[in-house]
mmCIF file of C-alpha atoms in Angstrom:
data_model
loop_
_atom_site.group_PDB
_atom_site.id
_atom_site.type_symbol
_atom_site.label_atom_id
_atom_site.label_comp_id
_atom_site.label_asym_id
_atom_site.label_seq_id
_atom_site.Cartn_x
_atom_site.Cartn_y
_atom_site.Cartn_z
ATOM 1 C CA MET T 26 23.023 25.067 34.182
ATOM 2 C CA SER T 27 21.903 22.529 32.035
ATOM 3 C CA THR T 28 21.622 18.867 32.943
ATOM 4 C CA PRO T 29 21.268 16.210 30.640
ATOM 5 C CA ALA T 30 17.928 14.707 30.080
ATOM 6 C CA PRO T 31 18.074 11.237 31.885
ATOM 7 C CA SER T 32 17.526 8.570 29.860
ATOM 8 C CA GLU T 33 13.943 7.068 30.905
ATOM 9 C CA PRO T 34 14.783 3.687 32.573
ATOM 10 C CA SER T 35 13.610 0.579 31.148
ATOM 11 C CA HIS T 36 10.467 0.132 33.068
ATOM 12 C CA SER T 37 10.573 -3.779 33.130
ATOM 13 C CA THR T 38 13.357 -4.276 35.360
ATOM 14 C CA LEU T 39 10.458 -3.149 38.010
ATOM 15 C CA SER T 40 9.257 -6.182 39.636
ATOM 16 C CA THR T 41 7.116 -6.325 42.353
ATOM 17 C CA GLY T 42 10.230 -8.274 44.796
ATOM 18 C CA LEU T 43 12.658 -5.498 43.254
ATOM 19 C CA VAL T 44 10.189 -2.825 45.606
ATOM 20 C CA GLY T 45 9.840 -5.130 48.561
ATOM 21 C CA LEU T 46 13.458 -6.061 48.735
ATOM 22 C CA MET T 47 14.075 -1.963 48.473
ATOM 23 C CA ALA T 48 11.460 -0.804 50.935
ATOM 24 C CA ALA T 49 13.225 -4.239 53.481
ATOM 25 C CA ALA T 50 16.298 -1.999 52.837
ATOM 26 C CA SER T 51 14.891 1.318 53.526
ATOM 27 C CA GLY T 52 13.566 -0.259 56.930
ATOM 28 C CA ALA T 53 16.100 -2.084 57.925
ATOM 29 C CA THR T 54 18.890 0.911 57.280
ATOM 30 C CA ALA T 55 16.241 3.645 58.532
ATOM 31 C CA ALA T 56 16.373 1.857 61.973
ATOM 32 C CA ASN T 57 19.731 1.952 62.982
ATOM 33 C CA LEU T 58 18.930 5.679 63.690
ATOM 34 C CA TYR T 59 16.869 4.655 66.049
ATOM 35 C CA TYR T 60 18.010 1.963 67.882
ATOM 36 C CA ASN T 61 19.563 4.132 70.652
ATOM 37 C CA GLN T 62 16.195 5.501 71.841
ATOM 38 C CA PRO T 63 14.830 2.952 74.205
ATOM 39 C CA LEU T 64 18.074 1.635 75.295
ATOM 40 C CA LEU T 65 18.889 5.160 77.275
ATOM 41 C CA GLY T 66 18.221 4.511 80.140
ATOM 42 C CA ASP T 67 19.982 1.139 80.336
ATOM 43 C CA ILE T 68 23.304 2.669 77.863
ATOM 44 C CA GLY T 69 23.003 6.210 80.946
ATOM 45 C CA ARG T 70 23.763 3.087 83.639
ATOM 46 C CA GLU T 71 26.390 1.629 82.283
ATOM 47 C CA LEU T 72 28.000 4.600 81.123
ATOM 48 C CA ASN T 73 27.401 6.748 84.060
ATOM 49 C CA ALA T 74 25.644 9.560 82.267
ATOM 50 C CA SER T 75 21.763 11.269 82.851
ATOM 51 C CA GLY T 76 19.819 13.687 81.711
ATOM 52 C CA SER T 77 20.874 16.131 79.204
ATOM 53 C CA SER T 78 24.237 14.404 78.121
ATOM 54 C CA LEU T 79 22.737 10.778 77.372
ATOM 55 C CA GLY T 80 20.031 13.256 75.423
ATOM 56 C CA LEU T 81 23.067 14.085 73.034
ATOM 57 C CA VAL T 82 23.668 10.197 72.150
ATOM 58 C CA PRO T 83 19.727 10.330 70.020
ATOM 59 C CA THR T 84 20.377 14.175 69.020
ATOM 60 C CA LEU T 85 23.875 13.971 67.441
ATOM 61 C CA THR T 86 22.012 10.445 65.555
ATOM 62 C CA GLN T 87 20.152 12.624 63.573
ATOM 63 C CA VAL T 88 22.199 15.505 63.176
ATOM 64 C CA GLY T 89 24.419 13.459 61.511
ATOM 65 C CA TYR T 90 21.994 12.196 59.131
ATOM 66 C CA ALA T 91 20.804 15.738 58.004
ATOM 67 C CA ALA T 92 25.072 16.336 57.157
ATOM 68 C CA GLY T 93 25.350 12.875 55.610
ATOM 69 C CA MET T 94 21.911 13.717 53.678
ATOM 70 C CA LEU T 95 23.502 17.230 53.144
ATOM 71 C CA LEU T 96 26.371 16.189 51.827
ATOM 72 C CA ILE T 97 26.270 12.981 50.191
ATOM 73 C CA VAL T 98 22.716 12.305 48.990
ATOM 74 C CA PRO T 99 23.176 15.125 46.518
ATOM 75 C CA LEU T 100 25.934 12.258 44.988
ATOM 76 C CA GLY T 101 22.843 10.245 43.770
ATOM 77 C CA ASP T 102 22.083 12.263 41.191
ATOM 78 C CA SER T 103 25.785 12.433 39.404
ATOM 79 C CA LEU T 104 27.554 9.437 40.585
ATOM 80 C CA GLU T 105 25.942 5.718 39.172
ATOM 81 C CA ARG T 106 23.496 5.926 42.167
ATOM 82 C CA ARG T 107 24.132 1.790 42.909
ATOM 83 C CA ARG T 108 27.748 1.752 43.947
ATOM 84 C CA VAL T 109 26.569 4.515 46.703
ATOM 85 C CA ILE T 110 24.181 2.850 47.766
ATOM 86 C CA VAL T 111 26.297 -0.428 48.284
ATOM 87 C CA THR T 112 28.927 1.632 49.705
ATOM 88 C CA MET T 113 26.658 3.523 52.031
ATOM 89 C CA SER T 114 25.472 0.305 53.546
ATOM 90 C CA ALA T 115 29.400 -1.065 54.006
ATOM 91 C CA LEU T 116 30.618 2.047 55.573
ATOM 92 C CA VAL T 117 26.782 1.787 58.165
ATOM 93 C CA SER T 118 28.356 -1.175 59.196
ATOM 94 C CA LEU T 119 31.483 0.000 60.577
ATOM 95 C CA ALA T 120 30.235 2.920 62.277
ATOM 96 C CA LEU T 121 27.309 0.624 64.287
ATOM 97 C CA VAL T 122 30.591 -1.557 65.205
ATOM 98 C CA GLY T 123 32.344 1.688 66.856
ATOM 99 C CA VAL T 124 29.195 1.952 68.660
ATOM 100 C CA ALA T 125 28.957 -1.230 69.796
ATOM 101 C CA LEU T 126 32.743 -1.313 71.454
ATOM 102 C CA ALA T 127 32.282 2.256 73.168
ATOM 103 C CA PRO T 128 33.732 2.491 76.263
ATOM 104 C CA THR T 129 32.834 5.870 77.387
ATOM 105 C CA LEU T 130 29.599 8.776 76.320
ATOM 106 C CA PRO T 131 31.809 10.672 74.683
ATOM 107 C CA TRP T 132 32.787 8.059 72.449
ATOM 108 C CA LEU T 133 29.731 6.888 72.036
ATOM 109 C CA VAL T 134 28.480 10.303 70.767
ATOM 110 C CA LEU T 135 30.768 10.249 68.673
ATOM 111 C CA ALA T 136 30.122 6.919 67.159
ATOM 112 C CA SER T 137 26.183 7.752 66.476
ATOM 113 C CA PHE T 138 26.906 10.780 64.858
ATOM 114 C CA ILE T 139 29.177 8.643 62.565
ATOM 115 C CA VAL T 140 25.895 6.459 62.281
ATOM 116 C CA GLY T 141 23.751 8.905 61.584
ATOM 117 C CA ALA T 142 25.802 10.303 58.438
ATOM 118 C CA THR T 143 26.374 6.582 56.829
ATOM 119 C CA THR T 144 22.348 5.986 57.113
ATOM 120 C CA ILE T 145 21.406 7.570 54.565
ATOM 121 C CA VAL T 146 20.826 4.421 52.495
ATOM 122 C CA PRO T 147 16.828 5.231 52.519
ATOM 123 C CA GLN T 148 17.237 8.702 51.045
ATOM 124 C CA LEU T 149 19.043 7.248 47.954
ATOM 125 C CA LEU T 150 16.822 4.125 47.130
ATOM 126 C CA VAL T 151 13.773 6.316 47.913
ATOM 127 C CA PRO T 152 14.645 8.828 44.310
ATOM 128 C CA PHE T 153 16.174 5.061 42.917
ATOM 129 C CA ALA T 154 12.424 3.732 43.232
ATOM 130 C CA ALA T 155 10.352 6.945 41.905
ATOM 131 C CA HIS T 156 13.236 6.928 38.851
ATOM 132 C CA LEU T 157 12.605 3.206 37.641
ATOM 133 C CA ALA T 158 8.931 3.238 38.488
ATOM 134 C CA PRO T 159 6.705 4.491 35.429
ATOM 135 C CA ALA T 160 4.980 7.826 35.888
ATOM 136 C CA ALA T 161 1.346 6.504 37.002
ATOM 137 C CA GLN T 162 2.700 3.648 39.751
ATOM 138 C CA ARG T 163 5.450 6.398 41.259
ATOM 139 C CA GLY T 164 2.810 7.643 43.852
ATOM 140 C CA ARG T 165 2.654 3.923 44.728
ATOM 141 C CA VAL T 166 5.768 2.503 44.502
ATOM 142 C CA VAL T 167 7.107 5.964 46.487
ATOM 143 C CA GLY T 168 4.538 5.059 48.804
ATOM 144 C CA THR T 169 5.816 1.727 49.260
ATOM 145 C CA VAL T 170 9.107 2.271 49.807
ATOM 146 C CA MET T 171 8.326 4.801 52.173
ATOM 147 C CA SER T 172 6.578 2.490 54.183
ATOM 148 C CA GLY T 173 9.262 0.078 54.648
ATOM 149 C CA LEU T 174 10.840 2.912 56.251
ATOM 150 C CA LEU T 175 8.169 4.229 59.040
ATOM 151 C CA ILE T 176 7.754 0.531 59.810
ATOM 152 C CA GLY T 177 11.448 -0.248 60.002
ATOM 153 C CA ILE T 178 11.582 3.034 62.245
ATOM 154 C CA LEU T 179 8.660 2.044 64.259
ATOM 155 C CA LEU T 180 9.676 -1.651 64.521
ATOM 156 C CA SER T 181 13.464 -0.890 65.729
ATOM 157 C CA ARG T 182 12.557 0.471 69.204
ATOM 158 C CA THR T 183 10.639 -2.908 69.756
ATOM 159 C CA ALA T 184 13.312 -4.380 68.148
ATOM 160 C CA ALA T 185 15.873 -3.198 70.732
ATOM 161 C CA GLY T 186 13.744 -2.957 73.088
ATOM 162 C CA PHE T 187 13.543 -6.839 72.999
ATOM 163 C CA VAL T 188 17.452 -6.883 72.665
ATOM 164 C CA GLY T 189 18.681 -4.472 75.038
ATOM 165 C CA THR T 190 16.079 -6.656 77.890
ATOM 166 C CA HIS T 191 17.256 -9.889 77.208
ATOM 167 C CA LEU T 192 21.129 -9.660 75.952
ATOM 168 C CA GLY T 193 22.082 -6.171 76.639
ATOM 169 C CA TRP T 194 22.331 -2.475 74.726
ATOM 170 C CA ARG T 195 25.698 -3.831 72.960
ATOM 171 C CA SER T 196 24.113 -6.842 70.975
ATOM 172 C CA MET T 197 21.505 -4.664 69.461
ATOM 173 C CA PHE T 198 24.388 -2.518 67.568
ATOM 174 C CA TRP T 199 26.272 -5.796 67.040
ATOM 175 C CA MET T 200 23.298 -7.297 65.807
ATOM 176 C CA ALA T 201 22.684 -4.041 63.088
ATOM 177 C CA ALA T 202 26.559 -4.230 62.017
ATOM 178 C CA GLY T 203 26.320 -7.824 60.504
ATOM 179 C CA LEU T 204 22.599 -7.282 59.055
ATOM 180 C CA MET T 205 24.391 -3.405 57.177
ATOM 181 C CA LEU T 206 27.051 -6.371 55.743
ATOM 182 C CA LEU T 207 24.332 -8.391 54.703
ATOM 183 C CA LEU T 208 22.162 -5.838 53.005
ATOM 184 C CA ALA T 209 25.491 -4.461 51.592
ATOM 185 C CA LEU T 210 26.262 -8.025 49.464
ATOM 186 C CA VAL T 211 22.320 -8.077 48.635
ATOM 187 C CA LEU T 212 21.713 -4.936 46.909
ATOM 188 C CA ARG T 213 24.805 -5.060 45.188
ATOM 189 C CA PHE T 214 23.304 -8.358 43.038
ATOM 190 C CA THR T 215 19.851 -7.402 43.099
ATOM 191 C CA LEU T 216 20.261 -3.980 42.534
ATOM 192 C CA PRO T 217 20.011 -2.640 38.572
ATOM 193 C CA SER T 218 23.138 -0.664 37.729
ATOM 194 C CA GLN T 219 21.476 2.912 37.332
ATOM 195 C CA PRO T 220 23.356 6.021 35.798
ATOM 196 C CA ALA T 221 24.166 9.344 36.855
ATOM 197 C CA VAL T 222 21.041 11.652 35.768
ATOM 198 C CA ALA T 223 23.025 14.976 36.473
ATOM 199 C CA ALA T 224 26.422 15.091 35.439
ATOM 200 C CA MET T 225 28.040 17.790 37.227
ATOM 201 C CA PRO T 226 30.577 18.741 39.877
ATOM 202 C CA TYR T 227 30.481 18.597 43.863
ATOM 203 C CA PRO T 228 30.637 22.067 44.016
ATOM 204 C CA GLU T 229 28.243 22.786 41.404
ATOM 205 C CA LEU T 230 25.887 19.978 42.780
ATOM 206 C CA MET T 231 26.330 21.951 46.570
ATOM 207 C CA ARG T 232 25.901 25.400 44.528
ATOM 208 C CA SER T 233 22.573 24.156 42.704
ATOM 209 C CA LEU T 234 20.818 23.250 46.216
ATOM 210 C CA ILE T 235 21.009 26.992 47.243
ATOM 211 C CA HIS T 236 19.120 27.509 43.839
ATOM 212 C CA LEU T 237 16.696 25.294 44.279
ATOM 213 C CA ALA T 238 15.850 26.249 47.805
ATOM 214 C CA ARG T 239 15.847 29.709 46.753
ATOM 215 C CA THR T 240 13.348 29.591 43.639
ATOM 216 C CA GLU T 241 11.172 27.093 45.541
ATOM 217 C CA PRO T 242 8.456 28.428 47.998
ATOM 218 C CA VAL T 243 6.400 25.371 48.036
ATOM 219 C CA LEU T 244 9.753 23.031 48.865
ATOM 220 C CA ARG T 245 10.510 25.903 51.782
ATOM 221 C CA LEU T 246 7.006 25.570 52.827
ATOM 222 C CA HIS T 247 6.290 21.746 53.370
ATOM 223 C CA SER T 248 10.334 21.873 54.549
ATOM 224 C CA VAL T 249 9.294 23.942 57.535
ATOM 225 C CA LEU T 250 6.233 21.674 58.240
ATOM 226 C CA GLY T 251 8.413 18.903 58.301
ATOM 227 C CA ALA T 252 10.513 19.952 59.834
ATOM 228 C CA LEU T 253 7.777 21.644 63.134
ATOM 229 C CA THR T 254 5.891 18.043 62.962
ATOM 230 C CA PHE T 255 9.005 15.398 62.683
ATOM 231 C CA GLY T 256 10.307 17.697 66.018
ATOM 232 C CA ALA T 257 7.238 16.985 68.254
ATOM 233 C CA PHE T 258 7.313 13.456 66.845
ATOM 234 C CA SER T 259 10.979 13.457 68.367
ATOM 235 C CA VAL T 260 10.017 15.185 71.611
ATOM 236 C CA PHE T 261 8.246 12.425 72.433
ATOM 237 C CA TRP T 262 10.333 9.368 71.225
ATOM 238 C CA SER T 263 13.250 10.621 72.797
ATOM 239 C CA THR T 264 11.469 10.781 76.022
ATOM 240 C CA LEU T 265 9.742 7.896 75.973
ATOM 241 C CA ALA T 266 12.200 5.499 77.636
ATOM 242 C CA LEU T 267 13.295 7.821 80.505
ATOM 243 C CA TYR T 268 9.148 8.556 81.383
ATOM 244 C CA LEU T 269 8.539 4.779 81.242
ATOM 245 C CA GLN T 270 11.522 4.354 83.921
ATOM 246 C CA SER T 271 10.350 7.317 85.723
ATOM 247 C CA LEU T 272 6.413 6.004 86.337
ATOM 248 C CA PRO T 273 5.668 3.648 89.887
ATOM 249 C CA GLN T 274 5.732 0.274 87.963
ATOM 250 C CA HIS T 275 9.400 1.510 86.723
ATOM 251 C CA TYR T 276 9.041 -0.231 82.784
ATOM 252 C CA GLY T 277 12.045 -0.910 80.865
ATOM 253 C CA PRO T 278 12.904 -0.786 77.495
ATOM 254 C CA GLN T 279 10.796 -3.824 76.487
ATOM 255 C CA THR T 280 7.503 -1.720 76.928
ATOM 256 C CA ALA T 281 9.248 1.107 75.618
ATOM 257 C CA GLY T 282 10.028 -0.922 71.618
ATOM 258 C CA LEU T 283 6.383 -2.087 72.585
ATOM 259 C CA PHE T 284 4.402 0.642 71.635
ATOM 260 C CA GLY T 285 6.385 0.652 68.498
ATOM 261 C CA VAL T 286 4.202 -2.369 67.182
ATOM 262 C CA VAL T 287 1.399 0.098 68.055
ATOM 263 C CA GLY T 288 2.843 2.781 65.911
ATOM 264 C CA VAL T 289 2.633 0.480 62.909
ATOM 265 C CA VAL T 290 -0.834 0.943 62.699
ATOM 266 C CA GLY T 291 -0.616 5.118 61.356
ATOM 267 C CA ALA T 292 2.138 3.824 59.579
ATOM 268 C CA MET T 293 0.240 0.990 57.696
ATOM 269 C CA ILE T 294 -2.539 3.853 57.003
ATOM 270 C CA ALA T 295 0.819 5.979 54.976
ATOM 271 C CA PRO T 296 -0.016 4.663 51.730
ATOM 272 C CA LEU T 297 -3.634 5.536 52.169
ATOM 273 C CA VAL T 298 -2.691 8.689 53.002
ATOM 274 C CA GLY T 299 -0.128 8.960 49.529
ATOM 275 C CA ARG T 300 -3.104 8.236 47.372
ATOM 276 C CA TYR T 301 -5.212 10.672 48.266
ATOM 277 C CA ALA T 302 -2.763 13.028 48.162
ATOM 278 C CA ASP T 303 -1.886 12.254 44.657
ATOM 279 C CA SER T 304 -6.157 12.905 43.668
ATOM 280 C CA HIS T 305 -6.552 15.948 45.770
ATOM 281 C CA GLY T 306 -3.088 17.386 45.990
ATOM 282 C CA GLY T 307 -4.267 20.406 48.593
ATOM 283 C CA ARG T 308 -3.111 21.544 52.048
ATOM 284 C CA ARG T 309 -6.353 20.166 53.633
ATOM 285 C CA ILE T 310 -4.370 16.556 54.532
ATOM 286 C CA ASN T 311 -1.628 19.091 56.026
ATOM 287 C CA MET T 312 -4.139 20.819 58.306
ATOM 288 C CA LEU T 313 -6.117 17.809 59.151
ATOM 289 C CA ALA T 314 -2.474 16.098 59.895
ATOM 290 C CA ILE T 315 -1.048 18.285 61.949
ATOM 291 C CA GLY T 316 -4.381 18.754 63.546
ATOM 292 C CA VAL T 317 -3.994 14.987 64.811
ATOM 293 C CA LEU T 318 -0.573 15.365 66.437
ATOM 294 C CA LEU T 319 -1.844 18.433 68.403
ATOM 295 C CA LEU T 320 -4.486 15.947 69.603
ATOM 296 C CA SER T 321 -2.485 13.749 70.188
ATOM 297 C CA PHE T 322 -0.326 15.795 72.674
ATOM 298 C CA VAL T 323 -3.257 16.997 74.542
ATOM 299 C CA LEU T 324 -4.914 13.565 75.133
ATOM 300 C CA MET T 325 -1.256 12.293 76.886
ATOM 301 C CA TRP T 326 -0.924 15.178 78.735
ATOM 302 C CA PRO T 327 -3.642 13.899 81.372
ATOM 303 C CA LEU T 328 -3.684 10.208 80.086
ATOM 304 C CA GLY T 329 -0.090 9.637 80.043
ATOM 305 C CA ARG T 330 0.130 7.520 83.541
ATOM 306 C CA TRP T 331 -1.807 4.704 81.966
ATOM 307 C CA LEU T 332 -0.182 2.448 79.309
ATOM 308 C CA TRP T 333 -3.587 2.551 77.134
ATOM 309 C CA GLY T 334 -3.569 6.760 77.395
ATOM 310 C CA ILE T 335 0.067 6.556 76.070
ATOM 311 C CA ALA T 336 -1.296 3.681 73.559
ATOM 312 C CA LEU T 337 -3.745 5.752 71.872
ATOM 313 C CA GLY T 338 -1.805 8.700 71.300
ATOM 314 C CA VAL T 339 0.728 6.799 69.512
ATOM 315 C CA VAL T 340 -1.532 5.920 67.020
ATOM 316 C CA LEU T 341 -2.485 9.479 66.554
ATOM 317 C CA LEU T 342 0.583 10.658 66.936
ATOM 318 C CA ASP T 343 2.150 8.195 64.170
ATOM 319 C CA LEU T 344 -0.647 8.529 61.731
ATOM 320 C CA GLY T 345 -0.445 13.220 62.058
ATOM 321 C CA ALA T 346 3.617 12.873 61.518
ATOM 322 C CA GLN T 347 3.104 10.500 58.767
ATOM 323 C CA GLY T 348 0.514 12.112 56.516
ATOM 324 C CA ASN T 349 1.826 15.236 57.159
ATOM 325 C CA HIS T 350 5.266 13.703 55.585
ATOM 326 C CA ILE T 351 3.490 12.288 52.841
ATOM 327 C CA SER T 352 1.399 15.109 51.789
ATOM 328 C CA ASN T 353 4.957 16.836 51.532
ATOM 329 C CA GLN T 354 6.752 14.298 49.839
ATOM 330 C CA THR T 355 4.372 14.314 47.127
ATOM 331 C CA ARG T 356 4.138 18.073 47.033
ATOM 332 C CA VAL T 357 8.024 18.032 46.682
ATOM 333 C CA TYR T 358 8.729 15.093 44.416
ATOM 334 C CA ALA T 359 6.694 16.585 41.884
ATOM 335 C CA LEU T 360 8.299 20.321 41.488
ATOM 336 C CA ARG T 361 11.491 19.177 39.514
ATOM 337 C CA PRO T 362 12.297 15.481 38.484
ATOM 338 C CA GLU T 363 15.487 15.941 36.845
ATOM 339 C CA ALA T 364 16.744 17.198 40.523
ATOM 340 C CA ARG T 365 14.708 14.034 42.915
ATOM 341 C CA SER T 366 17.468 13.848 44.607
ATOM 342 C CA ARG T 367 18.527 17.043 45.904
ATOM 343 C CA LEU T 368 14.616 17.841 46.562
ATOM 344 C CA ASN T 369 14.935 15.374 48.733
ATOM 345 C CA THR T 370 18.514 16.401 49.804
ATOM 346 C CA LEU T 371 16.695 20.253 50.803
ATOM 347 C CA TYR T 372 13.280 18.507 52.326
ATOM 348 C CA MET T 373 14.969 15.584 54.443
ATOM 349 C CA VAL T 374 18.023 17.843 55.968
ATOM 350 C CA THR T 375 15.293 20.360 57.415
ATOM 351 C CA TYR T 376 13.016 17.447 58.126
ATOM 352 C CA PHE T 377 15.903 15.857 60.381
ATOM 353 C CA ALA T 378 16.965 19.298 61.721
ATOM 354 C CA GLY T 379 13.374 19.538 63.201
ATOM 355 C CA GLY T 380 13.817 15.704 64.949
ATOM 356 C CA ALA T 381 17.633 16.638 66.206
ATOM 357 C CA GLY T 382 15.402 19.830 67.508
ATOM 358 C CA GLY T 383 12.838 18.080 68.817
ATOM 359 C CA SER T 384 15.318 15.476 70.382
ATOM 360 C CA TRP T 385 17.218 17.894 72.521
ATOM 361 C CA LEU T 386 14.145 19.612 73.454
ATOM 362 C CA GLY T 387 12.494 16.750 74.610
ATOM 363 C CA THR T 388 15.263 15.462 76.891
ATOM 364 C CA THR T 389 15.951 19.516 78.247
ATOM 365 C CA LEU T 390 12.174 19.642 79.089
ATOM 366 C CA TRP T 391 12.204 16.708 80.708
ATOM 367 C CA THR T 392 14.639 17.168 82.693
ATOM 368 C CA HIS T 393 13.207 20.485 84.143
ATOM 369 C CA PHE T 394 9.461 19.869 83.542
ATOM 370 C CA GLY T 395 8.871 16.216 83.689
ATOM 371 C CA TRP T 396 6.106 14.794 81.553
ATOM 372 C CA ALA T 397 3.903 17.914 81.109
ATOM 373 C CA GLY T 398 6.989 19.864 79.213
ATOM 374 C CA VAL T 399 7.202 17.214 76.745
ATOM 375 C CA CYS T 400 3.650 17.352 76.007
ATOM 376 C CA ALA T 401 3.831 20.868 76.283
ATOM 377 C CA SER T 402 6.458 21.577 73.394
ATOM 378 C CA GLY T 403 5.219 18.662 71.479
ATOM 379 C CA ALA T 404 1.821 20.549 71.098
ATOM 380 C CA ALA T 405 3.283 23.814 70.812
ATOM 381 C CA LEU T 406 5.269 22.798 67.781
ATOM 382 C CA CYS T 407 2.075 21.510 66.285
ATOM 383 C CA ILE T 408 0.518 24.884 66.921
ATOM 384 C CA ILE T 409 3.070 26.602 65.375
ATOM 385 C CA GLY T 410 2.928 24.301 62.339
ATOM 386 C CA LEU T 411 -0.775 25.223 61.711
ATOM 387 C CA ALA T 412 0.070 29.077 62.041
ATOM 388 C CA VAL T 413 2.618 28.180 59.107
ATOM 389 C CA LEU T 414 0.259 26.934 57.266
ATOM 390 C CA GLY T 415 -2.808 29.619 57.971
ATOM 391 C CA LEU T 416 0.012 32.138 56.730
ATOM 392 C CA SER T 417 0.913 30.356 53.649
ATOM 393 C CA ARG T 418 -3.298 29.919 52.554
ATOM 394 C CA GLN T 419 -3.365 33.641 53.497
ATOM 395 C CA ARG T 420 -0.814 35.119 51.726
ATOM 396 C CA ALA T 421 -1.912 32.447 48.937
ATOM 397 C CA GLN T 422 -5.096 34.483 48.486
ATOM 398 C CA THR T 423 -3.907 38.220 48.843
ATOM 399 C CA GLY T 424 -1.765 36.783 45.912
ATOM 400 C CA ASP T 425 -4.726 35.600 43.864
ATOM 401 C CA ASP T 426 -6.300 38.898 44.801
ATOM 402 C CA ARG T 427 -3.743 40.514 43.771
ATOM 403 C CA GLN T 428 -3.905 38.679 40.397
ATOM 404 C CA VAL T 429 -7.109 39.465 39.597
ATOM 405 C CA HIS T 430 -7.244 43.548 40.763
ATOM 406 C CA HIS T 431 -4.222 43.318 38.268
ATOM 407 C CA HIS T 432 -6.290 42.004 35.270
#
């Protein structure tokens, strides 16, 4: 399967302003996936839903995102990228209108799935930026766009909590729909055109995903680590609004949203982790990051009845999750430049499948075991991650020993 060498982009097209715009666009689009989390209590009251049926809203949003990444993102390698980005921005605007109008829970769940499937713009923008950046700056540029993405994810909860409290939950989705339409226009006239890097028919593109998954052990390992840690991250965030409402003070969506601001501290540290990952490679960062994530659940279990205890947990949670994620992506992007969109697809689909599983696990255990169930399941996913990392390290060492004996 020979892919034509991509024509190297002219790096003069990549200004600081353009990188900033791509970071902002990634954040604004990724936010669509998370507006519903702090609003779950309000949505449940209006649509008469509770517990695990309500948990389907964040779960299916993430399942939709995974489906969109699997079926649509690979097209970023085989079609003109700007057109795909602009088209998806317009479609997600329509899907958000569907959520804003939802009369019943099944309608809302279906519309949320479509929002997830069409919100894949950030996953097209990250390879877009990686392609435009000169090799020496690639780590930094991808780190900046990723920071925009992470800050968008975290502040989306703050925005949704604030808007939900003052204007009602539907207003948040109307505003998001307008923002996406505006973004489609802005990106159409500011992004440079980016021709296809691997022109191949769709079925062949899909088959090449299976080939990449089979032949790249580094990709498989980091995808599993990403899925486990994002699962733990989602266990917490999908249940936080429900937990805060259950406390004696009955905190509302605005309080749940404010924890997003606290989490930005973790996201700000992300580019530094990226820079360290560039120079040190190694899986030491993964081990450290997952350890920090585990610590956050250990601390939040007893300290969760105080807001400061949750805040401390959130900083550690976000720092651990992002540190692990950026270290994973640095390793994955280094594998095959001509297949960057597809490598990103395989990593992120696994990552968000883990997130959807975490959302479901969190809301289910919350319904049956409360806060202790939430913290225990988050900690368990981290421990499995550390075990996987330990096993892979052991396997790598026995492999090295074998080679030594062989020689």
